[in-house]
Each structure stands twice: as C-alpha cells, then as structure tokens.
Short mmCIF file of C-alpha atoms in Angstrom, two decimals:
data_model
loop_
_atom_site.label_atom_id
_atom_site.label_comp_id
_atom_site.label_asym_id
_atom_site.label_seq_id
_atom_site.Cartn_x
_atom_site.Cartn_y
_atom_site.Cartn_z
CA MET A 1 -35.48 15.22 -19.41
CA LYS A 2 -32.43 13.26 -20.59
CA ILE A 3 -32.14 9.64 -19.31
CA ILE A 4 -28.89 7.63 -19.57
CA TYR A 5 -28.53 3.84 -19.00
CA PHE A 6 -25.36 1.96 -18.24
CA ALA A 7 -24.07 -1.59 -18.21
CA TRP A 8 -26.96 -4.20 -18.12
CA VAL A 9 -29.63 -1.56 -17.59
CA ARG A 10 -28.50 -0.22 -20.97
CA GLU A 11 -28.54 -3.67 -22.54
CA ARG A 12 -31.95 -4.51 -21.08
CA THR A 13 -33.66 -1.21 -22.13
CA GLY A 14 -31.90 -1.48 -25.61
CA ARG A 15 -30.81 2.13 -25.54
CA SER A 16 -27.94 4.18 -23.99
CA GLN A 17 -29.84 7.44 -23.72
CA GLU A 18 -33.19 9.15 -24.59
CA GLU A 19 -35.12 12.24 -24.11
CA VAL A 20 -38.37 11.93 -22.34
CA ASP A 21 -41.34 14.18 -21.57
CA LEU A 22 -42.34 13.30 -18.07
CA PRO A 23 -46.13 12.93 -17.55
CA ALA A 24 -47.53 15.09 -14.74
CA GLY A 25 -47.34 13.58 -11.21
CA ILE A 26 -43.85 11.89 -11.76
CA GLU A 27 -41.94 13.72 -8.93
CA THR A 28 -39.32 11.31 -7.52
CA VAL A 29 -36.85 8.65 -8.64
CA ALA A 30 -39.24 5.94 -7.64
CA GLY A 31 -42.03 7.60 -9.57
CA LEU A 32 -39.87 7.76 -12.69
CA ILE A 33 -38.94 4.05 -12.47
CA GLY A 34 -42.60 3.16 -12.02
CA TRP A 35 -43.53 5.10 -15.14
CA LEU A 36 -40.53 3.65 -17.14
CA LYS A 37 -41.72 0.19 -16.31
CA THR A 38 -45.10 0.91 -18.04
CA ARG A 39 -43.30 1.65 -21.27
CA GLY A 40 -42.67 -1.96 -22.34
CA PRO A 41 -41.42 -5.34 -21.41
CA GLU A 42 -37.71 -4.28 -21.95
CA PHE A 43 -38.23 -1.63 -19.23
CA GLU A 44 -40.13 -4.03 -17.07
CA HIS A 45 -37.05 -6.43 -17.32
CA ALA A 46 -34.42 -3.72 -16.72
CA PHE A 47 -36.16 -2.49 -13.51
CA GLU A 48 -37.60 -5.71 -12.34
CA ASN A 49 -35.28 -5.87 -9.30
CA GLU A 50 -34.96 -2.36 -8.02
CA ARG A 51 -32.56 -3.45 -5.31
CA PHE A 52 -29.87 -3.68 -8.04
CA ILE A 53 -30.63 -0.27 -9.64
CA ARG A 54 -28.69 2.88 -8.75
CA ALA A 55 -29.82 6.33 -9.93
CA ALA A 56 -28.00 9.56 -10.26
CA LEU A 57 -29.53 12.95 -10.84
CA ASP A 58 -27.31 15.33 -12.73
CA GLN A 59 -24.48 13.00 -11.85
CA GLN A 60 -25.24 13.08 -8.01
CA MET A 61 -26.20 9.75 -6.48
CA ALA A 62 -29.87 9.82 -5.56
CA SER A 63 -32.19 7.57 -3.64
CA ASN A 64 -35.69 6.35 -4.44
CA ASP A 65 -37.38 9.32 -2.82
CA THR A 66 -35.14 12.09 -4.23
CA PRO A 67 -37.28 14.71 -5.98
CA LEU A 68 -36.67 15.07 -9.70
CA ALA A 69 -37.47 18.88 -9.72
CA GLY A 70 -34.76 20.85 -11.58
CA THR A 71 -32.99 17.73 -12.92
CA SER A 72 -31.92 17.63 -16.45
CA GLU A 73 -30.04 14.37 -16.57
CA VAL A 74 -31.02 11.10 -14.87
CA ALA A 75 -28.85 7.99 -15.05
CA PHE A 76 -29.74 4.47 -14.14
CA PHE A 77 -27.07 1.71 -13.64
CA PRO A 78 -26.18 -1.39 -11.57
CA PRO A 79 -23.94 -1.18 -8.46
CA MET A 80 -20.46 -0.04 -9.40
CA THR A 81 -17.78 -2.57 -10.21
CA GLY A 82 -14.75 -0.56 -11.04
CA GLY A 83 -11.20 -0.61 -9.80
CA MET B 1 -0.02 18.79 -3.42
CA ILE B 2 0.00 17.32 -6.95
CA LEU B 3 -3.31 15.80 -8.08
CA LYS B 4 -3.83 13.95 -11.27
CA ILE B 5 -7.09 12.13 -12.18
CA CYS B 6 -7.32 10.43 -15.51
CA ILE B 7 -9.73 7.98 -17.14
CA GLN B 8 -8.32 6.69 -20.44
CA PRO B 9 -8.37 3.67 -22.73
CA ASP B 10 -4.55 3.62 -22.95
CA ASP B 11 -2.25 1.74 -20.52
CA PHE B 12 -0.20 3.86 -17.99
CA ASP B 13 3.44 3.73 -17.01
CA THR B 14 3.75 3.47 -13.32
CA ALA B 15 7.44 4.54 -13.40
CA ILE B 16 6.55 7.87 -15.13
CA GLU B 17 3.66 8.46 -12.70
CA CYS B 18 5.91 7.86 -9.63
CA ALA B 19 8.60 10.21 -11.08
CA ARG B 20 5.95 12.99 -11.44
CA LEU B 21 5.23 12.83 -7.69
CA THR B 22 8.80 12.73 -6.48
CA GLU B 23 10.87 14.74 -8.92
CA GLY B 24 11.76 18.09 -7.42
CA ASN B 25 10.26 17.29 -4.03
CA LYS B 26 12.89 15.85 -1.62
CA ASN B 27 10.40 15.88 1.20
CA VAL B 28 8.74 12.69 -0.12
CA GLY B 29 9.79 9.84 2.13
CA ALA B 30 7.11 7.26 1.15
CA LEU B 31 5.70 6.33 -2.21
CA VAL B 32 2.92 3.80 -2.41
CA THR B 33 1.52 2.36 -5.72
CA PHE B 34 -1.51 0.21 -6.16
CA THR B 35 -1.94 -1.42 -9.61
CA GLY B 36 -5.12 -3.34 -10.26
CA LEU B 37 -4.72 -5.87 -13.02
CA CYS B 38 -7.04 -8.02 -15.09
CA ARG B 39 -6.86 -11.63 -13.87
CA ASP B 40 -7.75 -14.53 -16.20
CA ASP B 41 -9.18 -16.69 -13.31
CA ASP B 42 -7.12 -19.66 -14.44
CA GLY B 43 -7.91 -19.32 -18.03
CA ARG B 44 -11.62 -18.61 -17.65
CA LEU B 45 -11.50 -15.04 -18.81
CA ALA B 46 -10.74 -13.76 -22.28
CA ALA B 47 -11.13 -10.00 -21.60
CA LEU B 48 -12.80 -7.44 -19.41
CA GLU B 49 -14.87 -4.62 -20.95
CA LEU B 50 -14.80 -1.57 -18.66
CA GLU B 51 -17.64 0.95 -19.08
CA HIS B 52 -17.95 4.29 -17.24
CA TYR B 53 -20.26 7.23 -16.87
CA PRO B 54 -18.18 10.12 -18.34
CA GLY B 55 -18.19 13.23 -16.25
CA MET B 56 -19.53 11.61 -13.19
CA ALA B 57 -16.70 9.09 -12.97
CA GLU B 58 -14.08 11.89 -12.89
CA ALA B 59 -16.16 13.86 -10.37
CA GLU B 60 -16.55 10.94 -7.99
CA ILE B 61 -12.90 10.13 -7.97
CA GLN B 62 -12.21 13.93 -7.44
CA ALA B 63 -14.56 13.81 -4.42
CA ILE B 64 -12.73 10.76 -2.95
CA ALA B 65 -9.48 12.52 -3.57
CA GLU B 66 -10.69 15.58 -1.64
CA GLN B 67 -11.66 13.33 1.39
CA VAL B 68 -8.25 11.65 1.19
CA GLN B 69 -6.49 15.03 1.36
CA VAL B 70 -8.48 16.04 4.35
CA ARG B 71 -7.56 12.80 6.28
CA TRP B 72 -3.82 12.47 5.25
CA PRO B 73 -1.12 14.91 4.61
CA LEU B 74 -0.03 14.03 1.06
CA ASP B 75 2.52 15.47 -1.31
CA GLY B 76 0.95 13.82 -4.41
CA LEU B 77 -1.93 11.67 -5.55
CA THR B 78 -2.50 10.13 -8.92
CA VAL B 79 -5.44 7.96 -10.01
CA ILE B 80 -5.60 6.52 -13.59
CA HIS B 81 -8.48 4.24 -14.49
CA ARG B 82 -8.65 2.56 -17.82
CA ILE B 83 -11.74 1.88 -19.82
CA GLY B 84 -12.56 -0.24 -22.84
CA ASN B 85 -11.29 -3.68 -23.61
CA ILE B 86 -8.72 -5.10 -21.27
CA LYS B 87 -7.08 -8.50 -21.52
CA PRO B 88 -5.81 -10.71 -18.65
CA GLY B 89 -2.50 -9.61 -17.28
CA GLU B 90 -3.15 -6.01 -18.40
CA ASN B 91 -3.47 -3.04 -16.06
CA ILE B 92 -6.88 -1.70 -15.05
CA VAL B 93 -6.26 0.95 -12.38
CA LEU B 94 -3.30 2.77 -10.83
CA VAL B 95 -3.23 4.75 -7.58
CA VAL B 96 -0.10 6.41 -6.45
CA THR B 97 0.42 8.30 -3.22
CA ALA B 98 3.32 10.35 -1.94
CA SER B 99 3.86 11.59 1.49
CA ARG B 100 6.55 12.24 4.09
CA HIS B 101 5.65 9.06 6.06
CA ARG B 102 4.62 5.57 5.00
CA ARG B 103 1.41 5.40 7.12
CA ALA B 104 -0.24 8.25 5.33
CA ALA B 105 0.85 6.93 1.90
CA PHE B 106 -0.43 3.42 2.61
CA GLU B 107 -3.73 4.37 4.13
CA ALA B 108 -4.61 7.02 1.56
CA ALA B 109 -4.07 4.54 -1.31
CA GLU B 110 -6.05 1.90 0.38
CA PHE B 111 -8.89 4.30 1.27
CA LEU B 112 -8.97 5.63 -2.30
CA MET B 113 -9.24 2.12 -3.83
CA ASP B 114 -11.92 1.16 -1.40
CA PHE B 115 -14.13 4.14 -2.20
CA LEU B 116 -13.35 4.03 -6.04
CA LYS B 117 -14.65 0.33 -6.04
CA THR B 118 -17.92 1.35 -4.45
CA ASN B 119 -18.64 4.93 -5.47
CA ALA B 120 -17.11 5.56 -8.87
CA PRO B 121 -19.42 4.72 -11.80
CA PHE B 122 -17.51 1.99 -13.65
CA TRP B 123 -18.93 -1.33 -14.67
CA LYS B 124 -17.02 -4.49 -15.82
CA LYS B 125 -18.30 -7.07 -18.28
CA GLU B 126 -16.59 -10.37 -18.54
CA HIS B 127 -15.90 -12.01 -22.02
CA LEU B 128 -15.14 -15.65 -21.36
CA ALA B 129 -12.52 -17.71 -23.10
CA ASP B 130 -15.00 -20.56 -23.30
CA ASN B 131 -18.64 -19.62 -23.56
CA SER B 132 -19.77 -22.93 -21.99
CA GLY B 133 -18.63 -21.94 -18.60
CA ALA B 134 -20.85 -20.62 -15.81
CA GLN B 135 -21.60 -17.03 -16.15
CA SER B 136 -24.26 -14.48 -15.03
CA GLU B 137 -26.93 -13.74 -17.50
CA THR B 138 -24.97 -11.10 -19.51
CA GLY B 139 -21.36 -11.40 -18.19
CA TRP B 140 -21.64 -8.17 -16.04
CA VAL B 141 -19.73 -8.52 -12.85
CA SER B 142 -21.72 -8.17 -9.66
CA ALA B 143 -20.79 -5.84 -6.87
CA ASN B 144 -19.51 -7.78 -3.96
CA ASP B 145 -20.23 -7.46 -0.28
CA ALA B 146 -16.60 -7.41 0.61
CA ASP B 147 -16.21 -4.10 -1.11
CA ASP B 148 -19.10 -2.64 0.91
CA ASP B 149 -17.49 -3.91 4.12
CA ALA B 150 -14.16 -2.41 3.03
CA ILE B 151 -15.68 1.12 2.94
CA ALA B 152 -17.60 0.58 6.23
CA ARG B 153 -14.48 0.18 8.21
CA TRP B 154 -13.33 3.69 7.38
CA ARG B 155 -16.64 5.11 8.63
CA THR B 156 -16.89 3.18 11.91
CA SER B 157 -13.42 3.72 13.20
CA LYS B 158 -10.33 5.60 12.27
CA LYS B 159 -7.45 3.18 11.69
CA THR B 160 -4.63 3.58 14.05
CA MET C 1 5.07 -17.83 -4.49
CA ILE C 2 8.07 -15.86 -5.79
CA LEU C 3 10.25 -14.48 -2.98
CA LYS C 4 13.28 -12.15 -3.45
CA ILE C 5 15.14 -10.56 -0.62
CA CYS C 6 18.14 -8.35 -1.58
CA ILE C 7 20.49 -5.99 0.37
CA GLN C 8 22.64 -3.97 -2.03
CA PRO C 9 24.44 -0.70 -2.38
CA ASP C 10 22.94 -0.20 -5.89
CA ASP C 11 19.61 1.53 -6.61
CA PHE C 12 16.67 -0.72 -7.73
CA ASP C 13 14.28 -0.40 -10.74
CA THR C 14 10.72 -0.68 -9.45
CA ALA C 15 9.21 -1.44 -12.89
CA ILE C 16 11.56 -4.41 -13.35
CA GLU C 17 10.76 -5.83 -9.89
CA CYS C 18 7.05 -5.40 -10.47
CA ALA C 19 7.31 -7.13 -13.96
CA ARG C 20 9.09 -10.12 -12.24
CA LEU C 21 6.03 -10.62 -10.03
CA THR C 22 3.39 -10.45 -12.67
CA GLU C 23 4.88 -11.75 -15.85
CA GLY C 24 3.57 -15.20 -16.59
CA ASN C 25 1.00 -15.17 -13.67
CA LYS C 26 -2.29 -13.88 -14.92
CA ASN C 27 -3.87 -14.61 -11.53
CA VAL C 28 -2.33 -11.53 -9.93
CA GLY C 29 -5.06 -8.93 -9.55
CA ALA C 30 -3.33 -6.56 -7.21
CA LEU C 31 0.21 -5.33 -7.05
CA VAL C 32 1.33 -2.90 -4.27
CA THR C 33 4.75 -1.21 -4.12
CA PHE C 34 6.15 0.80 -1.24
CA THR C 35 9.24 2.87 -1.92
CA GLY C 36 11.02 4.53 0.98
CA LEU C 37 13.04 7.51 -0.11
CA CYS C 38 15.61 9.65 1.57
CA ARG C 39 14.18 13.01 2.47
CA ASP C 40 16.27 16.12 2.84
CA ASP C 41 14.13 17.64 5.61
CA ASP C 42 13.83 20.91 3.92
CA GLY C 43 17.56 21.06 2.94
CA ARG C 44 18.87 20.04 6.33
CA LEU C 45 20.22 16.71 5.22
CA ALA C 46 23.24 16.07 2.82
CA ALA C 47 23.07 12.30 2.92
CA LEU C 48 22.17 9.15 4.89
CA GLU C 49 24.65 6.42 5.56
CA LEU C 50 23.05 3.07 5.89
CA GLU C 51 24.82 0.37 7.95
CA HIS C 52 23.56 -3.30 8.33
CA TYR C 53 24.49 -6.51 10.11
CA PRO C 54 25.38 -8.77 7.13
CA GLY C 55 23.74 -12.22 7.54
CA MET C 56 21.39 -11.28 10.32
CA ALA C 57 19.70 -8.52 8.18
CA GLU C 58 18.83 -10.97 5.41
CA ALA C 59 17.72 -13.55 7.96
CA GLU C 60 15.47 -11.17 9.75
CA ILE C 61 13.79 -10.02 6.55
CA GLN C 62 13.35 -13.68 5.63
CA ALA C 63 11.65 -14.34 8.96
CA ILE C 64 9.34 -11.46 8.53
CA ALA C 65 8.50 -12.66 4.91
CA GLU C 66 7.67 -16.09 6.33
CA GLN C 67 5.17 -14.45 8.79
CA VAL C 68 3.70 -12.52 5.94
CA GLN C 69 3.08 -15.58 3.88
CA VAL C 70 1.38 -17.41 6.77
CA ARG C 71 -1.03 -14.41 7.17
CA TRP C 72 -1.81 -13.47 3.57
CA PRO C 73 -2.10 -15.44 0.33
CA LEU C 74 0.53 -13.84 -1.83
CA ASP C 75 1.78 -14.71 -5.33
CA GLY C 76 4.95 -12.72 -4.97
CA LEU C 77 6.96 -10.76 -2.48
CA THR C 78 10.17 -8.69 -3.16
CA VAL C 79 12.17 -6.80 -0.52
CA ILE C 80 15.23 -4.71 -1.53
CA HIS C 81 17.08 -2.59 0.99
CA ARG C 82 19.95 -0.34 -0.06
CA ILE C 83 23.03 0.18 2.17
CA GLY C 84 25.95 2.72 2.09
CA ASN C 85 25.56 6.36 1.15
CA ILE C 86 22.21 7.56 0.09
CA LYS C 87 21.48 11.17 -1.05
CA PRO C 88 18.06 13.03 -0.58
CA GLY C 89 15.56 12.02 -3.27
CA GLU C 90 17.16 8.61 -3.67
CA ASN C 91 15.61 5.27 -2.85
CA ILE C 92 16.32 3.50 0.43
CA VAL C 93 13.91 0.45 0.41
CA LEU C 94 11.40 -1.28 -1.90
CA VAL C 95 8.71 -3.71 -1.03
CA VAL C 96 6.53 -5.23 -3.72
CA THR C 97 3.61 -7.53 -3.01
CA ALA C 98 1.48 -9.37 -5.50
CA SER C 99 -1.84 -11.07 -4.79
CA ARG C 100 -5.21 -11.98 -6.19
CA HIS C 101 -6.90 -9.28 -4.15
CA ARG C 102 -5.98 -5.79 -2.98
CA ARG C 103 -6.47 -6.17 0.84
CA ALA C 104 -3.73 -8.88 1.00
CA ALA C 105 -1.36 -7.03 -1.12
CA PHE C 106 -1.79 -3.71 0.91
CA GLU C 107 -1.66 -5.39 4.35
CA ALA C 108 1.30 -7.62 3.57
CA ALA C 109 3.35 -4.68 2.32
CA GLU C 110 2.45 -2.56 5.34
CA PHE C 111 3.13 -5.38 7.75
CA LEU C 112 6.56 -6.05 6.22
CA MET C 113 7.63 -2.48 6.31
CA ASP C 114 6.41 -2.20 9.98
CA PHE C 115 8.46 -5.21 11.14
CA LEU C 116 11.42 -4.40 8.92
CA LYS C 117 11.68 -0.99 10.60
CA THR C 118 11.78 -2.39 14.05
CA ASN C 119 13.39 -5.96 13.64
CA ALA C 120 15.79 -5.80 10.83
CA PRO C 121 19.39 -4.72 11.85
CA PHE C 122 19.89 -1.53 9.84
CA TRP C 123 21.02 1.75 11.16
CA LYS C 124 20.85 5.29 9.68
CA LYS C 125 23.41 8.05 10.10
CA GLU C 126 22.65 11.49 9.00
CA HIS C 127 25.27 13.73 7.39
CA LEU C 128 24.02 17.29 7.62
CA ALA C 129 24.20 19.93 4.85
CA ASP C 130 25.03 22.52 7.49
CA ASN C 131 26.98 21.24 10.54
CA SER C 132 25.78 24.07 12.61
CA GLY C 133 22.32 22.60 12.74
CA ALA C 134 20.94 20.70 15.75
CA GLN C 135 21.90 17.01 15.65
CA SER C 136 22.27 14.15 18.01
CA GLU C 137 25.78 13.54 19.37
CA THR C 138 26.92 11.55 16.39
CA GLY C 139 24.30 11.87 13.78
CA TRP C 140 22.73 8.35 14.29
CA VAL C 141 19.03 8.35 13.79
CA SER C 142 17.05 7.34 16.99
CA ALA C 143 14.35 4.71 16.79
CA ASN C 144 11.03 6.16 17.24
CA ASP C 145 8.09 5.20 19.32
CA ALA C 146 5.72 5.49 16.27
CA ASP C 147 7.49 2.47 14.79
CA ASP C 148 6.96 0.47 18.05
CA ASP C 149 3.28 1.44 17.95
CA ALA C 150 3.08 0.31 14.32
CA ILE C 151 4.12 -3.24 15.03
CA ALA C 152 2.03 -3.48 18.31
CA ARG C 153 -1.31 -3.05 16.39
CA TRP C 154 -0.56 -6.26 14.25
CA ARG C 155 -0.18 -8.16 17.57
CA THR C 156 -3.18 -6.83 19.51
CA SER C 157 -5.79 -7.23 16.74
CA LYS C 158 -6.15 -8.54 13.29
CA LYS C 159 -7.03 -5.72 10.99
CA THR C 160 -10.50 -6.16 9.48
CA MET D 1 34.23 -15.57 21.33
CA LYS D 2 33.72 -12.95 18.51
CA ILE D 3 32.07 -9.73 19.41
CA ILE D 4 30.75 -7.34 16.72
CA TYR D 5 29.74 -3.67 17.26
CA PHE D 6 27.46 -1.60 15.01
CA ALA D 7 26.56 1.99 14.48
CA TRP D 8 27.26 4.25 17.48
CA VAL D 9 28.26 1.23 19.67
CA ARG D 10 31.00 0.62 17.12
CA GLU D 11 32.09 4.28 17.08
CA ARG D 12 32.21 4.55 20.86
CA THR D 13 34.10 1.36 21.41
CA GLY D 14 36.43 2.29 18.45
CA ARG D 15 36.30 -1.23 16.90
CA SER D 16 33.96 -3.07 14.58
CA GLN D 17 34.90 -6.53 15.96
CA GLU D 18 37.13 -8.39 18.18
CA GLU D 19 38.00 -11.85 19.59
CA VAL D 20 37.74 -12.14 23.42
CA ASP D 21 38.54 -14.76 25.93
CA LEU D 22 35.67 -14.58 28.45
CA PRO D 23 36.80 -14.80 32.03
CA ALA D 24 35.13 -17.45 34.14
CA GLY D 25 31.80 -16.46 35.66
CA ILE D 26 30.51 -14.42 32.75
CA GLU D 27 27.42 -16.39 31.74
CA THR D 28 24.77 -13.99 30.35
CA VAL D 29 24.46 -10.98 28.08
CA ALA D 30 24.27 -8.72 31.22
CA GLY D 31 27.35 -10.29 32.51
CA LEU D 32 29.21 -9.77 29.38
CA ILE D 33 28.12 -6.11 29.21
CA GLY D 34 29.28 -5.68 32.81
CA TRP D 35 32.69 -7.19 32.10
CA LEU D 36 33.13 -5.14 28.88
CA LYS D 37 32.55 -1.86 30.77
CA THR D 38 35.59 -2.70 32.89
CA ARG D 39 37.87 -2.69 29.96
CA GLY D 40 38.19 1.07 29.53
CA PRO D 41 36.37 4.43 29.25
CA GLU D 42 35.34 3.90 25.65
CA PHE D 43 33.39 0.65 26.81
CA GLU D 44 32.05 2.45 29.70
CA HIS D 45 30.75 5.11 27.35
CA ALA D 46 29.43 2.73 24.73
CA PHE D 47 27.41 0.82 27.28
CA GLU D 48 26.50 3.70 29.70
CA ASN D 49 22.86 3.60 28.91
CA GLU D 50 21.93 -0.08 28.47
CA ARG D 51 18.26 0.82 27.71
CA PHE D 52 19.57 1.73 24.23
CA ILE D 53 21.72 -1.45 23.63
CA ARG D 54 20.41 -4.44 21.84
CA ALA D 55 22.25 -7.77 21.64
CA ALA D 56 22.21 -10.68 19.24
CA LEU D 57 23.78 -14.07 19.92
CA ASP D 58 24.77 -15.92 16.75
CA GLN D 59 22.38 -13.41 14.86
CA GLN D 60 19.35 -14.17 17.13
CA MET D 61 18.03 -11.24 19.30
CA ALA D 62 18.79 -11.86 22.94
CA SER D 63 17.83 -10.24 26.25
CA ASN D 64 19.84 -9.35 29.25
CA ASP D 65 19.53 -12.75 30.84
CA THR D 66 20.05 -14.94 27.77
CA PRO D 67 22.87 -17.46 28.50
CA LEU D 68 26.07 -17.15 26.48
CA ALA D 69 26.71 -20.92 26.55
CA GLY D 70 27.55 -22.20 23.08
CA THR D 71 27.60 -18.72 21.38
CA SER D 72 30.26 -17.99 18.96
CA GLU D 73 29.24 -14.48 17.84
CA VAL D 74 27.79 -11.70 19.96
CA ALA D 75 26.54 -8.43 18.46
CA PHE D 76 25.81 -5.17 20.19
CA PHE D 77 24.02 -2.33 18.52
CA PRO D 78 21.39 0.44 19.02
CA PRO D 79 17.74 -0.10 18.22
CA MET D 80 17.20 -0.56 14.51
CA THR D 81 16.38 2.31 12.27
CA GLY D 82 16.19 0.84 8.85
CA GLY D 83 13.44 1.11 6.13
#
C-alpha cells in the first residue's frame, strides 16, 4: 500500500511517500494511524494530535473508521488551507 | 456550459479568462470574477508556498463545480489555482462565473470559493520577512473556523 | 480606501480598474469584479440605449458607496456605468471591490449592484433586431420585482 | 421652477425639460402632477398611471406628499432600470 504525506505531516514524518506492507489486523484508517505511530518518534510526532489529521483513501476523503480494504493509496494531511 | 479547471505554477490573465467565457455567447449578462491575492500582512510575509495533492485537488474542484452547476444556471465557470512560491501582491486563485443574471454568477462564485477553501487539498506555508516574528511551529497556515462556518451556511439554508 | 465612480459612454478596461485597486496595496487579499453585459436575448435585441439623470445618478451611486463602506471594510471600490448606445455582448456596468477577505468583497459588490439597479436613475430602452417581435409600447425596459426583492433582503436581515 | 422628464415620461410629454410658473395652491408633488395633467393630452398620457411615476426634488427622491417649497428642479421618470 502506498502512503503519501502532505504539508507538516510530510515534514514531521520526513518523507513524502512510501510503500508499506500492512501487518495483519490493520483494517481502518484509525488502525493504520495507530500502527504508523509505533514506527518511530517522527510518526509519533506527526500523528500526536489526530484532530488535525485528515485522511484520503484513493483520493476520497475518509474518516477514522473507514475500512482500508481495496485501497491502494492512502494520504495523510492537515486541514486544507487553499484558496 | 464552458468549464475550465487548472492547477498551475504560472500566473493567470483574468482578462483572457473572462473573454473565453463571453466571446461568442451573447446570452451572458453577468460575469463575476474572484481573485485571491497573497497579502503581506503589513510587511510580515515574504512569500507563501502552495502545496497540493495532484489528482485529488483537480477532482475535488471538479466535484464542487458539479454541485455549482446543479444549483445555478451558468454559461461558464473557470477555476485556476496556483501552486509553488507566491509573493505578496501576486495572484493565488481565480474563479470566473458567467450567467444570464447576476445572482447566479455571484452565488456560484462565492459557493465555489467557500468549498474550495475547505474541501480542496491545498496547503499554504508562510515564509516570513523577519524570522523573529511570531509564527506557528513550521509556518503552515492553520485552517480557520470562519471557513467552516462559510460552508455551513450553504447547507442549512438556501440563500434567497 | 480608493473610491472611483464614473458614468461614461466609453467602454472600460476591467484589468486596468483591478490594477488601480491592488497596485501598491499588498493588504488586498480578495478582489471581486462584477461586469454586467448587454444580452441579445437569443438574437431578439439589436441594441440598448442607456439614459441617465446627470448629477443625480453620480450622487446616488456615491450614496450607495457610502453605505457599502459603513457595512464592509474595503480597500477599494470602483463603479463604472456606461450610457448611450450599447450592443449585445458589450459591457454596461462594472463594479470592483477590494478587501482583505473574500466575504466583504463579495457582499459589497452584490449590495452595490442590488441598490444601483433600484436606486440609481438609469433607464434602458431596447432596440429590437426584428420590429415585428413582441415589445412594450415604446421599448423601455420595465423595472422588475426580482430587483426589489434583492434589496429587501439586505434590509430585513444581515447576511451571515 | 425647472421640470425635467426622463425615459418614456420624456417621450410622452414630448419635452426633456421646461421652466414653469406654478399656479398658487400647488404645494406637493401630487399637486404638481395633477396640474401638469391639465396641460394637455400628452401630459394626461404621461401621468395616466401614477404608480409608474417616480419624482425627485433637487435630485432627492420624493413621494407624492413631499412639499415643493424651496425646490428649484423637479424630475419625473419611470422606475429605474440601470445596471
């Protein structure tokens, strides 16, 4: 599964994208965030305040309990500030 | 109905975009443009850096444009959003709406900007003129509640 | 606050008017333009003739502009209204508003157009392409109820 | 007193402006309209439906019962249709 990071989520994780092999049992956005946070302090820092994290599955906005099944691209980013 | 959605580093020419929506269509009675510019906040800001999610940003604007077309009878709609480094006084975003009547053109442009602000995946980072100034940890602009309120009003009641 | 009110037979250049309101002021974050164009109503119309009450027309627009400045914090406001013979596809009126934030720029432009339509002494006469078509006695356009409704909404409640 | 006519009021009266000497007893806009209508069929026609007549005294909108005292310029016209 491909994971993309934008804005300060990208800066905090120190990467713009990566390929990951999900461990068994990770089935939702919340589950994925929980697992990412175990991967090091940079992820702990990036996801420390989940209220400011938005997620998109294959470019569709998702919520914490959206299932990951069938998703090939997950993106994490802060609330949008365009325009 | 002419529709153009473009995300680009280059500046845009509002006059050219307006002409595209009116030339050859003499039923356009109202043309509204909204231009969002980079403010310098009284000299505080040196530049904005605009980041976006390629693919999803275009798709989200397209989805907003489709809602706009359902709600208002438009002859044309153009949305151009710049990315990359933008200096104070420079353009960031352009929305142009063309319609027979002014109410549709005004409301469609306002609706599009309100939803673009909240739903389209763009992020702004501030580069300060003087780094000693107060700034969030990394310079990333925070989303503001006024923008969420702005979209709420389109949901709770139809403007008259 | 830059204010320009002009009634003229000549066409205007929207790009020049926008530049006047933004050049040298890097605190402008939102620029809204409204352009009213002469429609040909699917070929029915050959031209519009725009008549005005010299002196009073300028004064009424000035009075509306003053109300606008009380209600919204603007950096600039330009109103240009053409008079004389205007052909389909040509410009009739331009309103440009410049402000720090988009809501003020949008609402000020809409308010100004709503009140200009109802309060400023201009009258439109239609010259038809085909004189056999249905037309009021003399071709003078009638005021319409929608325009009265448009100004009523600014009185009864503040838009949120 | 100067009277100015615009749009179809001008076309119906056949004049764009004129100087008039008001007879005694004409004190309001309504009184002026009533007197103008006695001046010939073109005025009768112009003012036949007063619902569609607007008046300004010295370039300030006026209503039927606005007093004329001190006014140097009266204008009559249809509802505005600019913009």
